C-alpha positions in Angstrom: 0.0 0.0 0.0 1.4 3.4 -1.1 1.9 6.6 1.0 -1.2 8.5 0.3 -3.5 5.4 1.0 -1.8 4.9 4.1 -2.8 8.5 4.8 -6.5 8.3 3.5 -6.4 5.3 6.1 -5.2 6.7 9.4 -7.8 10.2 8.5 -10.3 7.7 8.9 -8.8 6.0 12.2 -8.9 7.7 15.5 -6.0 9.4 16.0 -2.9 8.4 17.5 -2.6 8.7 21.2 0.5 10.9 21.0 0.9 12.2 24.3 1.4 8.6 25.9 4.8 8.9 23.7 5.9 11.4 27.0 5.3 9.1 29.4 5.1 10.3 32.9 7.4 13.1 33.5 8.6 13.5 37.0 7.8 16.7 38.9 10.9 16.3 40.9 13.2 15.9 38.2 11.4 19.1 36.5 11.8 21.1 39.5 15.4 19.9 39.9 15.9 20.7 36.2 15.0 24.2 36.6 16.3 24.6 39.6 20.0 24.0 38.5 19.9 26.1 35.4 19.0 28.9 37.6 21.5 28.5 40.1 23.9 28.2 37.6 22.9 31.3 35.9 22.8 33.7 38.9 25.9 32.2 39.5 27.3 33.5 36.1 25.9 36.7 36.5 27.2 37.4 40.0 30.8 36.0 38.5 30.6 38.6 35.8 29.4 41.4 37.5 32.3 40.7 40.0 34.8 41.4 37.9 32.6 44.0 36.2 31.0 47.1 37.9 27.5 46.5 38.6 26.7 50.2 38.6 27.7 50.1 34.6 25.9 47.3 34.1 22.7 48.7 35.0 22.9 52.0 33.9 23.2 50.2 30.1 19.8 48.2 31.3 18.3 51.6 32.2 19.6 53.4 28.6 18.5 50.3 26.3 16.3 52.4 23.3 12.7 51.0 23.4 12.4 51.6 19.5 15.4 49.3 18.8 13.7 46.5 21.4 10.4 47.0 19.8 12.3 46.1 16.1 14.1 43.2 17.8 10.9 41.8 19.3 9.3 41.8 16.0 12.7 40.0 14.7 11.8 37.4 17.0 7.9 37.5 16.6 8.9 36.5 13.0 10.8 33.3 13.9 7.2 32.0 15.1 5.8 32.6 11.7 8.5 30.8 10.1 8.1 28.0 12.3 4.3 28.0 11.2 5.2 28.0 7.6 7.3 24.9 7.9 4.0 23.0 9.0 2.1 24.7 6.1 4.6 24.3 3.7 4.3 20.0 4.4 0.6 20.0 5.0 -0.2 22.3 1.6 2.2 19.3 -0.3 -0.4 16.7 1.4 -3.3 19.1 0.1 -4.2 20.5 3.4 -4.1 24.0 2.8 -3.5 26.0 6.2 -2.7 29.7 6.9 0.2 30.5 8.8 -1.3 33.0 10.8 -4.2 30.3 11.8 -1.0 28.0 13.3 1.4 31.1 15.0 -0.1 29.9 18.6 1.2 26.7 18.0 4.5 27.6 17.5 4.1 29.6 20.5 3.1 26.6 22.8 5.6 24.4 21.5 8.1 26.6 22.7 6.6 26.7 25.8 5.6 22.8 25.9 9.2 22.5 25.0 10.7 24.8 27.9 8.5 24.5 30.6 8.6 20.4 30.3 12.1 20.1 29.1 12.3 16.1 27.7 14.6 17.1 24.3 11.4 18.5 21.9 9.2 15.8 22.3 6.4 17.7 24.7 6.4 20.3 22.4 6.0 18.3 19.5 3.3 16.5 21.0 1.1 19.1 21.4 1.8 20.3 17.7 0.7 17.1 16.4 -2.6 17.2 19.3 -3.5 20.9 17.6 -2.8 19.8 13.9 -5.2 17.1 14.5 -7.2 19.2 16.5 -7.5 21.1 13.2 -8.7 18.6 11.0 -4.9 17.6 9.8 -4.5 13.7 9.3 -2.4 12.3 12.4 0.0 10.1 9.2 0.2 13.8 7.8 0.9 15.9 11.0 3.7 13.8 12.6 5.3 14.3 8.7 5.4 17.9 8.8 6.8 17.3 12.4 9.5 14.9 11.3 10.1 17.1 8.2 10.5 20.1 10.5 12.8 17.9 13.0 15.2 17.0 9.9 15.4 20.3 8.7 16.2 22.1 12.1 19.0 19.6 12.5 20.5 20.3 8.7 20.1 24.4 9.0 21.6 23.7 12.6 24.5 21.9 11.2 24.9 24.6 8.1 24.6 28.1 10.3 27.3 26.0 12.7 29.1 25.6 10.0 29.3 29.1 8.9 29.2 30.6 12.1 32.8 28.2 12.7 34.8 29.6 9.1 33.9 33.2 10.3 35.3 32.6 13.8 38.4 30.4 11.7 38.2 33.4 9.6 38.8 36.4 12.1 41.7 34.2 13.9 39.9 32.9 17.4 39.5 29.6 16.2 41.4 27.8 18.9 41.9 24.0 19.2 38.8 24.1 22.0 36.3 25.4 19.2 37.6 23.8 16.8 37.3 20.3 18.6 34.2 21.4 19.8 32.9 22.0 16.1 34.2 18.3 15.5 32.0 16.8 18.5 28.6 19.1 17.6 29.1 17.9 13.7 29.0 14.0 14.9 26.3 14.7 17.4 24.0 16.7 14.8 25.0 14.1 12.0 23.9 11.2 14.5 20.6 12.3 15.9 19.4 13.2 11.8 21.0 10.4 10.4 19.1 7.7 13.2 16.0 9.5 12.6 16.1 9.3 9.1 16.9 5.8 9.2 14.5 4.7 11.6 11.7 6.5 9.4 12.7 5.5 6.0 12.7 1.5 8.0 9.5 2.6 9.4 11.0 1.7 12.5 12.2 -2.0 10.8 15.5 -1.3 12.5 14.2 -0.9 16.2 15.2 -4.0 17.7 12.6 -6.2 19.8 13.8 -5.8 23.4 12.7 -1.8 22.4 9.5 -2.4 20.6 8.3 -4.2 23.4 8.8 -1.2 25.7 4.9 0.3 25.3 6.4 4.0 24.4 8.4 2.7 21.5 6.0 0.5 20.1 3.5 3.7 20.1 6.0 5.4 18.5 7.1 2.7 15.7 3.3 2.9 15.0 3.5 6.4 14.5 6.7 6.1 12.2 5.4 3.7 10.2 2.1 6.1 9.1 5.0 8.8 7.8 4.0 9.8 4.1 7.7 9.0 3.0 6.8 10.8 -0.6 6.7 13.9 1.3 9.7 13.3 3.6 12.0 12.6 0.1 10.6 15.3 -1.4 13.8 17.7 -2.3 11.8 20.9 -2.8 10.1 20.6 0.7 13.8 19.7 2.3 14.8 23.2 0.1 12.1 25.0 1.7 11.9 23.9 5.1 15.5 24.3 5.4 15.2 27.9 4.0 12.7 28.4 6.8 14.5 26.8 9.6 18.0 28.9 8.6 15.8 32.0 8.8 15.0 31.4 12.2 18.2 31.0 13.0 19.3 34.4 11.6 16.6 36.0 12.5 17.5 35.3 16.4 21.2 36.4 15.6 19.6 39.7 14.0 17.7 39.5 17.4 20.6 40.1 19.7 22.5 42.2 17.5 19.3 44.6 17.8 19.4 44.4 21.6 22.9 45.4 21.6 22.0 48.7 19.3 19.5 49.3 21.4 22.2 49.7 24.4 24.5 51.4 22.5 27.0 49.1 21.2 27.9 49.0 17.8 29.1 45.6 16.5 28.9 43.9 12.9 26.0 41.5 12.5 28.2 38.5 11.6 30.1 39.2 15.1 26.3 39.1 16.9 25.1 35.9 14.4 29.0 34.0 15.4 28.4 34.9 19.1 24.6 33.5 18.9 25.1 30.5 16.8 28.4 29.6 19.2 25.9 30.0 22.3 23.3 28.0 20.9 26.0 25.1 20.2 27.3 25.0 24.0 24.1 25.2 25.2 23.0 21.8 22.8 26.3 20.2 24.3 26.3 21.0 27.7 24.5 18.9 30.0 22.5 21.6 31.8 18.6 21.6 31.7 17.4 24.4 29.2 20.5 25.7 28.2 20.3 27.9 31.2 23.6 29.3 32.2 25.8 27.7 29.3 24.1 30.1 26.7 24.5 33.1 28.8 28.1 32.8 29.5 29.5 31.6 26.1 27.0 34.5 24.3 29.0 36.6 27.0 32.3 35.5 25.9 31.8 35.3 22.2 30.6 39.0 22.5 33.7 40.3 24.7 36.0 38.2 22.6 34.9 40.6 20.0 35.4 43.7 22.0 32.3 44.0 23.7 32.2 45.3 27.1 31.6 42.8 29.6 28.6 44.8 31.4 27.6 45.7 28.0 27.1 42.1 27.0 25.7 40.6 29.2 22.9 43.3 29.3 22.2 42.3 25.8 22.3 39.0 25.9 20.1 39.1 29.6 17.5 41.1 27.0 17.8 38.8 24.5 17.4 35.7 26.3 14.2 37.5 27.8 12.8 37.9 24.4 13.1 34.2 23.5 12.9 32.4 26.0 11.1 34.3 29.4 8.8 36.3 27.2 7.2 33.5 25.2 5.9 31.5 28.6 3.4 34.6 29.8 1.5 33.9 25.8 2.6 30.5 26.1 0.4 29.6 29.4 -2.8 30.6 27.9 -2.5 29.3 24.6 -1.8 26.0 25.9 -4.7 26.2 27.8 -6.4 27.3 25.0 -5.1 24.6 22.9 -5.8 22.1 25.3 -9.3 22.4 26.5 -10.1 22.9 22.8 -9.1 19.5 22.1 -10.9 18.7 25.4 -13.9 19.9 24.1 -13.6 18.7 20.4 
């Protein structure tokens, strides 16, 4: 049976129990999760502002331009709609037709899904695939445009890293600890896509017994196997979705350069998209929850490497991790609310 029929099928089957793939998250382990990542960033910030004057650094909070923060926070409002447009982009190719404004509080509750319950994207992904179906969407064609938008966040991950490493190569600071730490982000990146491509072009074939009789994996074998894999090999989508996924990472890099013109500082946007991109890497590698902490202190470095002050840069990036990551959970509370008892009710 082809693709498509398999999708004509599972419109007509009841949807796929998607949140059982979670399993039960522990509180304790959430609260310890958190709980880390914040100690470890007051503990970075206190380091810093030892050595720095506290008095400089918030007079720069107190002088930040609200014109240049309301242009970076529409930078970063458009990272949601690009994130929508991924989804679109797969479900117009299936022949659902969506607009991208009708899914931008999706892309807001994964983000929160995906930071408030931190289990490595798959909270936030679940609830996607809940509101997708929610929305009429086939559950074989909403966990594609999830896989497809999985695949291509990995490969426009692994090309920004990429180019964000020959700039840094390129202005001399390239030391042996970036560059082997360039090595070890390429092989992680290259695993995590390569497995999941495997696994999904198998339709989970590969997954040995001793895992498919684990209830979570078998659920999730079930939902591999209802992938439309004409849509998944389909180069122009790849193109696209990769396009989109490599704007959202530039548009987050045009996000902190803007919070640093708003504070004064003038620095190239290649020097802002190299300390962002660098960041973001850390924070993947480290083994802190949320990124908390790690992100802060290499964006802090990165930046003063290039000649930023140290008060200076850590304003910015303290304004920039508000934007994108504190910001997001006040509209993120109610929409999953919204989201859920919708689903409730439907």
């Amino acid at each position: 049976m082809d693709d498509r029929a398999d999708s004509a099928r599972s419109a007509q089957q009841p949807p796929y129990h998607v949140e059982s793939l979670s399993g039960e998250t522990s509180t304790i382990s959430l609260i310890l999760g958190w709980g880390v990542g914040l100690i470890v960033l007051g503990g970075l910030i206190r380091f810093i502002l030892h050595y720095g004057d506290i008095t400089i650094f918030i007079a720069t909070l107190e002088a930040a331009d609200p014109l240049w923060l309301a242009i970076a926070l529409v930078s970063q409002a458009a990272t949601y709609a690009c994130a929508a447009a991924i989804w679109a982009t797969v479900m117009a190719k299936a022949g659902f037709h969506r607009r991208v404004l009708d899914l931008l509080g999706l892309a807001v509750v994964e983000l929160f899904a995906n930071q408030a319950i931190p289990t490595g994207g798959l909270s936030g992904s679940i609830m996607v695939v809940r509101g997708l179906l929610h929305r009429s969407i086939p559950s074989a064609v909403a966990v594609t445009a999830l896989l497809i938008a999985a695949l291509s966040y990995y490969a426009a991950y692994l090309l920004m890293a990429i180019v964000a490493f020959i700039l840094l190569w390129h202005s001399g600071d390239l030391s042996d600890a970036w560059l082997s730490m360039s090595i070890a982000f390429a092989g992680v990146i290259i695993l995590i896509a390569g497995v999941l491509l495997l696994i999904t072009r198998s339709r989970g074939r590969f997954i040995p017994q001793s895992i498919l009789d684990w209830r979570p994996a078998k659920r999730l074998a079930d939902v591999l196997r209802s992938v439309r894999r004409d849509i998944v090999g389909d180069s122009v989508i790849l193109a696209q979705t990769i396009a989109l996924q490599a704007s959202i990472f530039l548009l987050d890099a045009v996000t902190l350069w803007l919070t640093l013109w708003s504070i004064g500082t003038d620095i190239a946007p290649t020097k802002a998209f190299v300390s962002f991109i660098l960041a973001s890497v850390v924070a993947t590698l480290a083994p802190l929850p949320l990124g908390l902490g790690s992100f802060e202190g290499t964006c802090v470095g990165v930046l003063h490497l290039f000649g930023v002050q140290a008060e200076a840069a850590l304003a910015a990036t303290l304004i920039f991790r508000g934007f994108t990551f504190w910001l997001p959970m006040l509209p993120g509370l109610w929409l999953i609310r919204r989201e859920t008892r919708a689903v409730q009710q439907g």
